[in-house]
mmCIF file of C-alpha atoms in Angstrom:
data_model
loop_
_atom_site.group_PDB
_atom_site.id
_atom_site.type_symbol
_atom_site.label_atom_id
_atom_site.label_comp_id
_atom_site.label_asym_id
_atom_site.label_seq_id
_atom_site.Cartn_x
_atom_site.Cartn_y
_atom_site.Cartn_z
ATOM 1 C CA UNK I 1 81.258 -56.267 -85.861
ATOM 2 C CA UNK I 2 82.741 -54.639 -89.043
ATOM 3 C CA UNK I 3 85.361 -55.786 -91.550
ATOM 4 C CA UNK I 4 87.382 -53.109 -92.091
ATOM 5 C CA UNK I 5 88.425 -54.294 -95.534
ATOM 6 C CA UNK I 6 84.902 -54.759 -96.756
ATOM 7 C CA UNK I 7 82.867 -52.279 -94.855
ATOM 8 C CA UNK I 8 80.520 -55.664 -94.179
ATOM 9 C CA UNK I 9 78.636 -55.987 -90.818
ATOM 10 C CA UNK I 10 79.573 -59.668 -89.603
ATOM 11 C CA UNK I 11 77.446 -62.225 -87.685
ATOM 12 C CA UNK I 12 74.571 -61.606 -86.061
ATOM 13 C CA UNK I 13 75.002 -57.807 -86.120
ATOM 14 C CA UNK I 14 74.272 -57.826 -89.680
ATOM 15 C CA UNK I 15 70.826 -59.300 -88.865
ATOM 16 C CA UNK I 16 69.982 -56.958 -85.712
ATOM 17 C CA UNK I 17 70.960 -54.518 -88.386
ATOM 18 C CA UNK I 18 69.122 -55.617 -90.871
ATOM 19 C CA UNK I 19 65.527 -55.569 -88.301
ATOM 20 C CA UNK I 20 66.774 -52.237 -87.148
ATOM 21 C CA UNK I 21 66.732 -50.626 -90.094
ATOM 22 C CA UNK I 22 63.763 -52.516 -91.851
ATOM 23 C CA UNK I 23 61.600 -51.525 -89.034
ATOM 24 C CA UNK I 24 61.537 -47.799 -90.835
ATOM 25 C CA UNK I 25 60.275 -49.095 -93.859
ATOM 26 C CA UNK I 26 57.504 -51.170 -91.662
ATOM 27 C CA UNK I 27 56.732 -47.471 -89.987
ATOM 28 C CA UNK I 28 56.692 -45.885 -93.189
ATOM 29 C CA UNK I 29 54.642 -48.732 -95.034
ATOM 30 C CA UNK I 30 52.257 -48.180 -92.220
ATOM 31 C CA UNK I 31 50.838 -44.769 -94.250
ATOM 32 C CA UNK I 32 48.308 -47.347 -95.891
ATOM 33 C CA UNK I 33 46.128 -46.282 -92.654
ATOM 34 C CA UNK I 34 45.634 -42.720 -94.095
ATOM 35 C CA UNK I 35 43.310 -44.333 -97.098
ATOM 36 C CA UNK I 36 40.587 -45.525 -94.506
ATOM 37 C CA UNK I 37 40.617 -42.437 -92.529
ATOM 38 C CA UNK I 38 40.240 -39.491 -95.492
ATOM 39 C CA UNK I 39 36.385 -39.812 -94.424
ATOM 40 C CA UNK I 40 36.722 -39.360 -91.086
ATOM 41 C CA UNK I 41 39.314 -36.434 -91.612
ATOM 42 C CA UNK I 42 37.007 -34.609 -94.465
ATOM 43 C CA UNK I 43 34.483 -34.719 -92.071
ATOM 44 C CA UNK I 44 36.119 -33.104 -89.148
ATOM 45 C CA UNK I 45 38.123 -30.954 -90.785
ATOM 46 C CA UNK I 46 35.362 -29.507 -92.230
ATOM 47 C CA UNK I 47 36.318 -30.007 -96.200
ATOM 48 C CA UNK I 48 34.953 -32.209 -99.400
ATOM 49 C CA UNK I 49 36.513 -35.448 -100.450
ATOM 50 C CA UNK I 50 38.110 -33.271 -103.904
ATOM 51 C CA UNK I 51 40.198 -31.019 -101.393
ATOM 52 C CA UNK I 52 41.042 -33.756 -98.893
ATOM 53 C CA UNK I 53 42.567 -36.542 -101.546
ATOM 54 C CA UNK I 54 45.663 -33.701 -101.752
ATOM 55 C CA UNK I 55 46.982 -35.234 -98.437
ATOM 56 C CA UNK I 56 47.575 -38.356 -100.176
ATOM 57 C CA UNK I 57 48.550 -36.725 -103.425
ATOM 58 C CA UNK I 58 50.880 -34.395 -101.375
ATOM 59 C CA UNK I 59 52.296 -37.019 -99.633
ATOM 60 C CA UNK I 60 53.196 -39.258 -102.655
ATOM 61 C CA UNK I 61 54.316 -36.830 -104.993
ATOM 62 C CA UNK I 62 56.742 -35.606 -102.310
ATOM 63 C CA UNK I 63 58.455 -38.920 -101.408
ATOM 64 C CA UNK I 64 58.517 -39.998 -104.993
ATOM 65 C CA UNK I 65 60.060 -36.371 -106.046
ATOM 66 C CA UNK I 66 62.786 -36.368 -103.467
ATOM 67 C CA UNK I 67 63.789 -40.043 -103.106
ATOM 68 C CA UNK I 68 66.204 -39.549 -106.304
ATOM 69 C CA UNK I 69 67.958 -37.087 -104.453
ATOM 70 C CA UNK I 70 68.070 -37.716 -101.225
ATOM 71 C CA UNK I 71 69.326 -41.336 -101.858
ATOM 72 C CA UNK I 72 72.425 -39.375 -103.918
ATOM 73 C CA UNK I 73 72.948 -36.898 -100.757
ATOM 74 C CA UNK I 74 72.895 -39.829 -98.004
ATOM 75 C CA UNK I 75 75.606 -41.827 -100.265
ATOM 76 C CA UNK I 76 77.851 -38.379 -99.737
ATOM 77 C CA UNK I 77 76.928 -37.761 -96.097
ATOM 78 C CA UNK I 78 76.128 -41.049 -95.106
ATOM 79 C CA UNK I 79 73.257 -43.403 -95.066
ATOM 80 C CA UNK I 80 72.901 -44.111 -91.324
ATOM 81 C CA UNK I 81 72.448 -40.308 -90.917
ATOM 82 C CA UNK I 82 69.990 -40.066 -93.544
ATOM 83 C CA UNK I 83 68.225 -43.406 -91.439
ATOM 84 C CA UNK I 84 68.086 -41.721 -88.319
ATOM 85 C CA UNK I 85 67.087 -37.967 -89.495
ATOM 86 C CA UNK I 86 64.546 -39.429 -91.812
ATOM 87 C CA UNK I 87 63.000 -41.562 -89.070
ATOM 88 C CA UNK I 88 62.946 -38.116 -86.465
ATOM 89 C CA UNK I 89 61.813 -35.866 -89.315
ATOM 90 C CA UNK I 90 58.567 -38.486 -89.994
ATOM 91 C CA UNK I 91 57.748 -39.291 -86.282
ATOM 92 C CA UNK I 92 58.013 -35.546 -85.334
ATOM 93 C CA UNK I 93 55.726 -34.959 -88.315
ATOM 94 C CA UNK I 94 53.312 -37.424 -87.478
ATOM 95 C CA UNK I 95 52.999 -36.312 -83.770
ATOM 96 C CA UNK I 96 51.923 -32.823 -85.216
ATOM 97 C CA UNK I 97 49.504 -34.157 -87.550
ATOM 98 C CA UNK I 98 47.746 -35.814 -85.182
ATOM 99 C CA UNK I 99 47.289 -32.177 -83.281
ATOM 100 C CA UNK I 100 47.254 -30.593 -85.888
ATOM 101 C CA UNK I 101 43.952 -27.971 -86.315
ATOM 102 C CA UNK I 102 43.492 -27.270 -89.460
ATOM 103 C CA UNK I 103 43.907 -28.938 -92.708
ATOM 104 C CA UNK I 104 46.467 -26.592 -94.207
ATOM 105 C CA UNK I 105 48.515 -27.629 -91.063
ATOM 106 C CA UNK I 106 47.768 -31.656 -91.656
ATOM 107 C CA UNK I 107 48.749 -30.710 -95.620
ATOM 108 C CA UNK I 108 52.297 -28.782 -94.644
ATOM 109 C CA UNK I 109 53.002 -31.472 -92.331
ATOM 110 C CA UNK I 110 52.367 -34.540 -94.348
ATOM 111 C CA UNK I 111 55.173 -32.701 -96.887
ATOM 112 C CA UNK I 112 57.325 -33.055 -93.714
ATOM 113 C CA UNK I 113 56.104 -36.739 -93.274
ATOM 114 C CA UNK I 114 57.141 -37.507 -97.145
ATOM 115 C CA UNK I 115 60.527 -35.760 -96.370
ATOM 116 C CA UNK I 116 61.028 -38.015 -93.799
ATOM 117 C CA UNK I 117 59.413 -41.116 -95.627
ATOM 118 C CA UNK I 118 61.885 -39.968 -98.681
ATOM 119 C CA UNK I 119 64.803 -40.477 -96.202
ATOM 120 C CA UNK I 120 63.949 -43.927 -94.837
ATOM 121 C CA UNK I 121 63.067 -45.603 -98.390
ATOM 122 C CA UNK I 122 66.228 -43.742 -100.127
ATOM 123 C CA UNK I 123 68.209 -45.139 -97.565
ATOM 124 C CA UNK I 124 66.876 -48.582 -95.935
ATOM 125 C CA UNK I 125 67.989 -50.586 -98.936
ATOM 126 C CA UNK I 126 71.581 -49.348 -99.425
ATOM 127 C CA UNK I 127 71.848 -49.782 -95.885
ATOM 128 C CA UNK I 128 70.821 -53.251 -96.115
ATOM 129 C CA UNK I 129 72.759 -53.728 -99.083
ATOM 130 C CA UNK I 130 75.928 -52.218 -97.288
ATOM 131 C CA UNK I 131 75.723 -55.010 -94.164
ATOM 132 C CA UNK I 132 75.331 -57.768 -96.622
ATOM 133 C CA UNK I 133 78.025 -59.351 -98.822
ATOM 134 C CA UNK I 134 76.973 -60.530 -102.401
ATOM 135 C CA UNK I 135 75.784 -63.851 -101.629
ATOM 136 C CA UNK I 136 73.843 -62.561 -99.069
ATOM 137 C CA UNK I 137 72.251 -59.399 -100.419
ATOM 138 C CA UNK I 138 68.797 -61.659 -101.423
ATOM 139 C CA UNK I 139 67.993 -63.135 -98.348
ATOM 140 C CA UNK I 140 69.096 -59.769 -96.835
ATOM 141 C CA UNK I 141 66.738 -57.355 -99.140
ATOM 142 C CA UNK I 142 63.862 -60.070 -99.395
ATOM 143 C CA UNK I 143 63.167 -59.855 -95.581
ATOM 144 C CA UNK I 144 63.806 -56.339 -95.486
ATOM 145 C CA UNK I 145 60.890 -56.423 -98.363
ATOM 146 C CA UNK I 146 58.660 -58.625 -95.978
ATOM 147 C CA UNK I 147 58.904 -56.367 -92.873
ATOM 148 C CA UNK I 148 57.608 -53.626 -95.362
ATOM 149 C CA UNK I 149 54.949 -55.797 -96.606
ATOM 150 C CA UNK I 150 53.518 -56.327 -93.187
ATOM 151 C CA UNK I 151 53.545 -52.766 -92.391
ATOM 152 C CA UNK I 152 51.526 -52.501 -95.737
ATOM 153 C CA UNK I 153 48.937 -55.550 -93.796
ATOM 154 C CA UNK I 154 49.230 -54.115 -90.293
ATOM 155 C CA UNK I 155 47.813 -50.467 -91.641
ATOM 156 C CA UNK I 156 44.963 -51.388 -93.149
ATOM 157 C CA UNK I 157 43.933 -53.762 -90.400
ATOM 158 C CA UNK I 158 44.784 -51.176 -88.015
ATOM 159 C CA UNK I 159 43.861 -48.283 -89.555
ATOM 160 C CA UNK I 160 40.048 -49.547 -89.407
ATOM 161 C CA UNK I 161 40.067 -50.422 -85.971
ATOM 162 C CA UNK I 162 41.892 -47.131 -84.606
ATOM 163 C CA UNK I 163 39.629 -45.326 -86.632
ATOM 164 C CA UNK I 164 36.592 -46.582 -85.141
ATOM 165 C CA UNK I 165 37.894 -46.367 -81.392
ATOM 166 C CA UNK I 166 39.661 -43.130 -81.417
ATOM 167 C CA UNK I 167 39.068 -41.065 -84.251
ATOM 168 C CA UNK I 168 41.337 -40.181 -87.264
ATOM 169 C CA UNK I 169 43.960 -38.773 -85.338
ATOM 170 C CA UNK I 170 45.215 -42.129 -83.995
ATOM 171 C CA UNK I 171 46.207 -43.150 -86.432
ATOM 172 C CA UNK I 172 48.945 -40.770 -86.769
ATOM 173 C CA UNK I 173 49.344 -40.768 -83.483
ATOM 174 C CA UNK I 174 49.751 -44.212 -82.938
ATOM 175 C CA UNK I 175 52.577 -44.055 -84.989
ATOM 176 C CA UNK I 176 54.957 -41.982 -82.089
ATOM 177 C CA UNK I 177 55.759 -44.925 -79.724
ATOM 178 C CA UNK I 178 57.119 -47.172 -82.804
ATOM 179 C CA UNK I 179 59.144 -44.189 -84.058
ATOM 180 C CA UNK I 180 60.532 -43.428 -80.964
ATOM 181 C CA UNK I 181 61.133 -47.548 -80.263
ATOM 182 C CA UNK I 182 62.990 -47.455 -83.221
#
């Protein structure tokens, strides 16, 4: 529930909130996997480890460059929007990487994923910040900060594995279900 005269989410809902929208940030934070698979994805994409470090380079310099922004735009328009497109935009993106054929397709469409990554950091913490009153807004950020951190852990644990068992693509691939579930 809502106070209308402070725009605060109340009770529980502010928590369930809280998980809800932290879990993009854990989806997002789970991008570490990429690092263990650039082998893997040199190798069958038939390139040389100089080319292939662009998807990571591509992908940073693209969330970085339009997080400024798009945090200003989803203040305007609306930071729940912003949530919910960004979170489509990266698990759309992330399906099509891992079909994608060739690597200028996997390099277009991680600028798609960093659009989309852009969206959920720009707006995860004002959201947070938004359900939270002041004496709150610590505890509220600091577990929103842990869920990302364990993305961060679960990535590199599980980018090794579902590199191993199913190839470089499933990692991206993987990815789907907990966008969707979210």
């Amino acid at each position: 529930m809502t106070s209308a005269a402070t725009g605060r989410t109340d009770g529980i809902n502010k928590w369930l909130g809280l998980v809800a929208a932290s879990f993009g940030l854990f989806l997002a934070s789970l991008d570490i996997t990429v690092n263990v698979a650039l082998p893997d994805i040199t190798s069958d994409l038939g390139t040389d480890i100089r080319t292939i470090q662009w998807i990571i380079v591509f992908y940073v310099g693209s969330t970085a460059g339009l997080q400024l922004s798009i945090g200003s735009a989803a203040d305007i328009y609306g930071l729940k929007r912003f949530y919910l497109i960004g979170l489509c935009t990266y698990t759309v993106a992330v399906f099509l990487i891992g079909l994608a054929p060739t690597l200028s397709l996997v390099f277009g469409l991680r600028v798609l994923q960093a659009v989309g990554n852009g969206m959920l950091l720009a707006s995860v913490p004002a959201l947070v910040t938004s359900m939270f009153p002041r004496e709150e807004r610590g505890r509220g950020l600091g577990l929103m900060s842990g869920i990302a951190t364990l993305g961060l852990i679960t990535g590199a644990l599980a980018g090794g594995v579902l590199v191993d068992a199913f190839g470089w693509r499933a990692i991206f691939l993987a990815r789907v279900p907990l966008g969707l579930a979210a």
